[in-house]
Coordinates of C-alpha atoms in Angstrom, one line a residue:
X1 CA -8.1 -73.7 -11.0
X2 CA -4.8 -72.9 -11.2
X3 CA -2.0 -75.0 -10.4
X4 CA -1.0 -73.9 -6.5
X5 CA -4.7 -74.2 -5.7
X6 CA -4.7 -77.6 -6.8
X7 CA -1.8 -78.7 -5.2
X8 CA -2.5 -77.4 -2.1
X9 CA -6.0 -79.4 -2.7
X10 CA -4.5 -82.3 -2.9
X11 CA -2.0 -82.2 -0.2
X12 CA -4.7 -81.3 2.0
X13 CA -7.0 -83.9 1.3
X14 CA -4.1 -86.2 1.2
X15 CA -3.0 -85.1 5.0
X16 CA -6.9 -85.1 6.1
X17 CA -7.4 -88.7 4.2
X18 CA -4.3 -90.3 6.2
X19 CA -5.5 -88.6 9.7
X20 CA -8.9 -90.4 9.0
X21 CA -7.6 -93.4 8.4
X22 CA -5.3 -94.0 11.2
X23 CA -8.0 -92.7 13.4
X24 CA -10.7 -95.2 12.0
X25 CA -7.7 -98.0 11.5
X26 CA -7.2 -97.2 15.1
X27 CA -10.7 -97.6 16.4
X28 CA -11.4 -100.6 14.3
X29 CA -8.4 -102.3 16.0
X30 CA -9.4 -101.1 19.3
X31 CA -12.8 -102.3 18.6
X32 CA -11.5 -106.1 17.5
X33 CA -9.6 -106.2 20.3
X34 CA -6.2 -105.9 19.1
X35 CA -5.0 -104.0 21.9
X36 CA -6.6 -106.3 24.1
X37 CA -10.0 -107.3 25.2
X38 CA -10.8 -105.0 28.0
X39 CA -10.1 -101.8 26.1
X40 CA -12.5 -103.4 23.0
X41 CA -15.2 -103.5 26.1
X42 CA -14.7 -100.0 27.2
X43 CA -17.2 -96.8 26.3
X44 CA -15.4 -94.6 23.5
X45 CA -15.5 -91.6 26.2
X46 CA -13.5 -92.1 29.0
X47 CA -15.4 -91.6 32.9
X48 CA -13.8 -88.4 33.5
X49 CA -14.7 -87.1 30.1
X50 CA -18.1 -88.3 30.5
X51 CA -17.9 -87.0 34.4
X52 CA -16.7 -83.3 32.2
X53 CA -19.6 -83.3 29.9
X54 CA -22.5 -84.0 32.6
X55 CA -21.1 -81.3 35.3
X56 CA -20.9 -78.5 31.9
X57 CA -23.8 -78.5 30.3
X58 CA -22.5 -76.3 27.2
X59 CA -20.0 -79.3 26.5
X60 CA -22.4 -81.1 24.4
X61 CA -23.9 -78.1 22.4
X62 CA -20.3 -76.5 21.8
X63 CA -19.3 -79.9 20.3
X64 CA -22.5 -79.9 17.8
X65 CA -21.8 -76.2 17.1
X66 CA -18.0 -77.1 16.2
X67 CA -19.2 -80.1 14.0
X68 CA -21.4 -78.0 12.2
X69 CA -19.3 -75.5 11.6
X70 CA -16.8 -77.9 9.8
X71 CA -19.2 -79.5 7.9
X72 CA -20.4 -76.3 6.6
X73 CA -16.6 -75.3 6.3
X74 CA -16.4 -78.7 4.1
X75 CA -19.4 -78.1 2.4
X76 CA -18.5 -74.9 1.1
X77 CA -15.3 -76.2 0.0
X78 CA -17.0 -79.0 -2.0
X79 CA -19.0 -76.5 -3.9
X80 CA -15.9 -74.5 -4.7
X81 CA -14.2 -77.3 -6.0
X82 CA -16.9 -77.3 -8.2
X83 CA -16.9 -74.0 -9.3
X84 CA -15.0 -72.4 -13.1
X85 CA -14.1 -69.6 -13.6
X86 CA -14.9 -70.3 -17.2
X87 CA -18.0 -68.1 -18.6
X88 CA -20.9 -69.3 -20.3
X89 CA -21.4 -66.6 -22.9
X90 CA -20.4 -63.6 -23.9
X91 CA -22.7 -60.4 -24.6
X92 CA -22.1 -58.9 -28.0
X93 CA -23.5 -55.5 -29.1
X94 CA -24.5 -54.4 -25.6
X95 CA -27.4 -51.6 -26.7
X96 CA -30.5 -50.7 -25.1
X97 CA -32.2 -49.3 -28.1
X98 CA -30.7 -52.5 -30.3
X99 CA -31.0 -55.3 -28.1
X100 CA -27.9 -58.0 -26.9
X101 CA -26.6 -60.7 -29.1
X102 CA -25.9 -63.7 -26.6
X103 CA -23.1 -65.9 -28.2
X104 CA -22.2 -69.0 -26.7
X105 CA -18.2 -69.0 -25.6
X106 CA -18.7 -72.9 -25.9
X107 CA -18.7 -72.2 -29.5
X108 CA -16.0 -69.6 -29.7
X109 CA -13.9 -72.0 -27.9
X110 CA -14.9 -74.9 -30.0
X111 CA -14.0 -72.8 -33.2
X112 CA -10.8 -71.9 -32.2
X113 CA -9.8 -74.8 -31.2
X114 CA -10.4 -76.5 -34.6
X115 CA -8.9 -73.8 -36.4
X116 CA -5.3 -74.7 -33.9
X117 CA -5.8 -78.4 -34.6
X118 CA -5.7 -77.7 -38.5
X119 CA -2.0 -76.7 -37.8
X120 CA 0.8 -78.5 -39.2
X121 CA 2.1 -80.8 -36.4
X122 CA -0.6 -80.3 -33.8
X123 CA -2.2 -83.0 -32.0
X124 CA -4.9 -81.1 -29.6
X125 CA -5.9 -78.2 -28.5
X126 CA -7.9 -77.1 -26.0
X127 CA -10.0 -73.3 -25.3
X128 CA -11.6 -71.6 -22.6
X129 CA -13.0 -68.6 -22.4
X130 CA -12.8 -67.2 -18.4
X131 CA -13.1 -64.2 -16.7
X132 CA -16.3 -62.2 -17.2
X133 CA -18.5 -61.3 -19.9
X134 CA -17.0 -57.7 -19.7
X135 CA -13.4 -58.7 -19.2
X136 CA -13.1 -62.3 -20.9
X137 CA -9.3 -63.9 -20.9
X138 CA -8.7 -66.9 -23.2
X139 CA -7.1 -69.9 -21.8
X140 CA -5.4 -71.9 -24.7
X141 CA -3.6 -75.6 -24.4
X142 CA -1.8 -76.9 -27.7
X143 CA -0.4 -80.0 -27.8
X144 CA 2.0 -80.2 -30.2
X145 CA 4.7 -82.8 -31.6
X146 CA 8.5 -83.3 -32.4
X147 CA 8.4 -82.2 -36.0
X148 CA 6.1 -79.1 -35.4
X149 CA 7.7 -75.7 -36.1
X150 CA 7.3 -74.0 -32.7
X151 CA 8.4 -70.7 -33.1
X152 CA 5.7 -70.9 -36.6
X153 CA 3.2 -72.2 -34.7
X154 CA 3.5 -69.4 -32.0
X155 CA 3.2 -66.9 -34.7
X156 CA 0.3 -68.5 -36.0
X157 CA -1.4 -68.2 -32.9
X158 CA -0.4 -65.1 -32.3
X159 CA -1.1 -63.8 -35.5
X160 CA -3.8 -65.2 -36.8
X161 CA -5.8 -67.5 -34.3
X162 CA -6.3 -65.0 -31.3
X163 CA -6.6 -61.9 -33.9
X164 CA -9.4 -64.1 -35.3
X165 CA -10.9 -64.4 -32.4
X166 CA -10.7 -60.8 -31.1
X167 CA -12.8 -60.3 -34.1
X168 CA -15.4 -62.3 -33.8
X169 CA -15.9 -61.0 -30.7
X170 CA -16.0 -57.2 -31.7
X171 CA -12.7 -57.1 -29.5
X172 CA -9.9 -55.0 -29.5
X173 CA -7.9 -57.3 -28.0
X174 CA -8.2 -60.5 -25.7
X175 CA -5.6 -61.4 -22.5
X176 CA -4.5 -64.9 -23.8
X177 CA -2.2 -67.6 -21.8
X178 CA -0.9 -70.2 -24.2
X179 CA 1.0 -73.3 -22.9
X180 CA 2.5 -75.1 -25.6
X181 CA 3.4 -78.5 -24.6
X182 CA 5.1 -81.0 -26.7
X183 CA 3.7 -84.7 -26.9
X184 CA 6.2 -87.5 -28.2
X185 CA 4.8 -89.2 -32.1
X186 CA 3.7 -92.2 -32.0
X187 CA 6.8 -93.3 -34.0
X188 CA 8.7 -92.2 -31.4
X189 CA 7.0 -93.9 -28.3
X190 CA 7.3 -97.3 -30.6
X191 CA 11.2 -96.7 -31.2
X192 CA 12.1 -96.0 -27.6

């Protein structure tokens, strides 16, 4: 998920959470009597709105209908959430007469990334394979530190890593995003 995705995510479930509980904080107090007792004693719905809902009789129905419809609307949003773009595995030699080669872009991943972490100065890295089994993309993360040689450590990646990878999967070539992000030593976190 990219980043706008997620915070637009989270502000909305941030602006849904605080409307839910003002409304529940609301009708709790209302309920305990804290804006006094007769209103704790009073039906939720008010007499006219009860007065509204037996003259209509589609009131009730169009208020199930609505609540389904946003708890499918919800639903489908929690199984998006859920969702990766990232691909299980990647075909190799697609052939009728020869037969597929299924390789697992788990392992690809996991290769590359302990190829990265062999570099000098990097702490982490993290692969992922996305996109389609036609049209894969590579998704890299390197965390690197202070005394790494950046602009050598691009080349290596650029160079020999993602080359190497192209490779192994009979590839011409592989659309890669590489964030590079530098991490503070622990010598340094224990100085400052």
């Amino acid at each position: 998920m990219d980043r706008r995705a997620s915070r637009l995510n989270r502000t909305g479930l941030t602006l849904l959470g605080l409307v839910l509980l003002v409304a529940g904080g609301t009708g709790l107090a209302l309920g305990l009597g804290a804006f006094g007792g007769g209103r704790s004693s009073q039906p939720v719905l008010s007499d006219r709105t009860r007065q509204f809902a037996s003259d209509h009789g589609w009131y009730w129905p169009v208020v199930a209908a609505v609540a389904f419809v946003l708890a499918l609307l919800g639903l489908l949003w929690l199984l998006r959430q859920g969702r990766s773009h990232r691909i299980r595995g990647l075909s190799m030699e697609p052939d009728d007469d020869a037969g597929t080669t299924h390789l697992s872009s788990r392992a690809v991943s996991d290769a590359l990334e302990n190829e990265i972490e062999e570099y000098p100065g990097v702490g982490r890295a993290r692969a992922r394979v996305m996109g389609s089994d036609k049209r894969p993309k590579l998704l890299l993360n390197v965390a690197y530190g202070e005394r790494a040689d950046l602009a050598g450590l691009r080349s290596r990646i650029a160079g020999d890593a993602v080359p190497r990878m192209c490779g192994a999967l009979e590839r011409d070539s592989l659309p890669a995003i590489v964030k590079l992000r530098l991490v503070p030593t622990k010598e340094t976190r224990t100085v400052a």
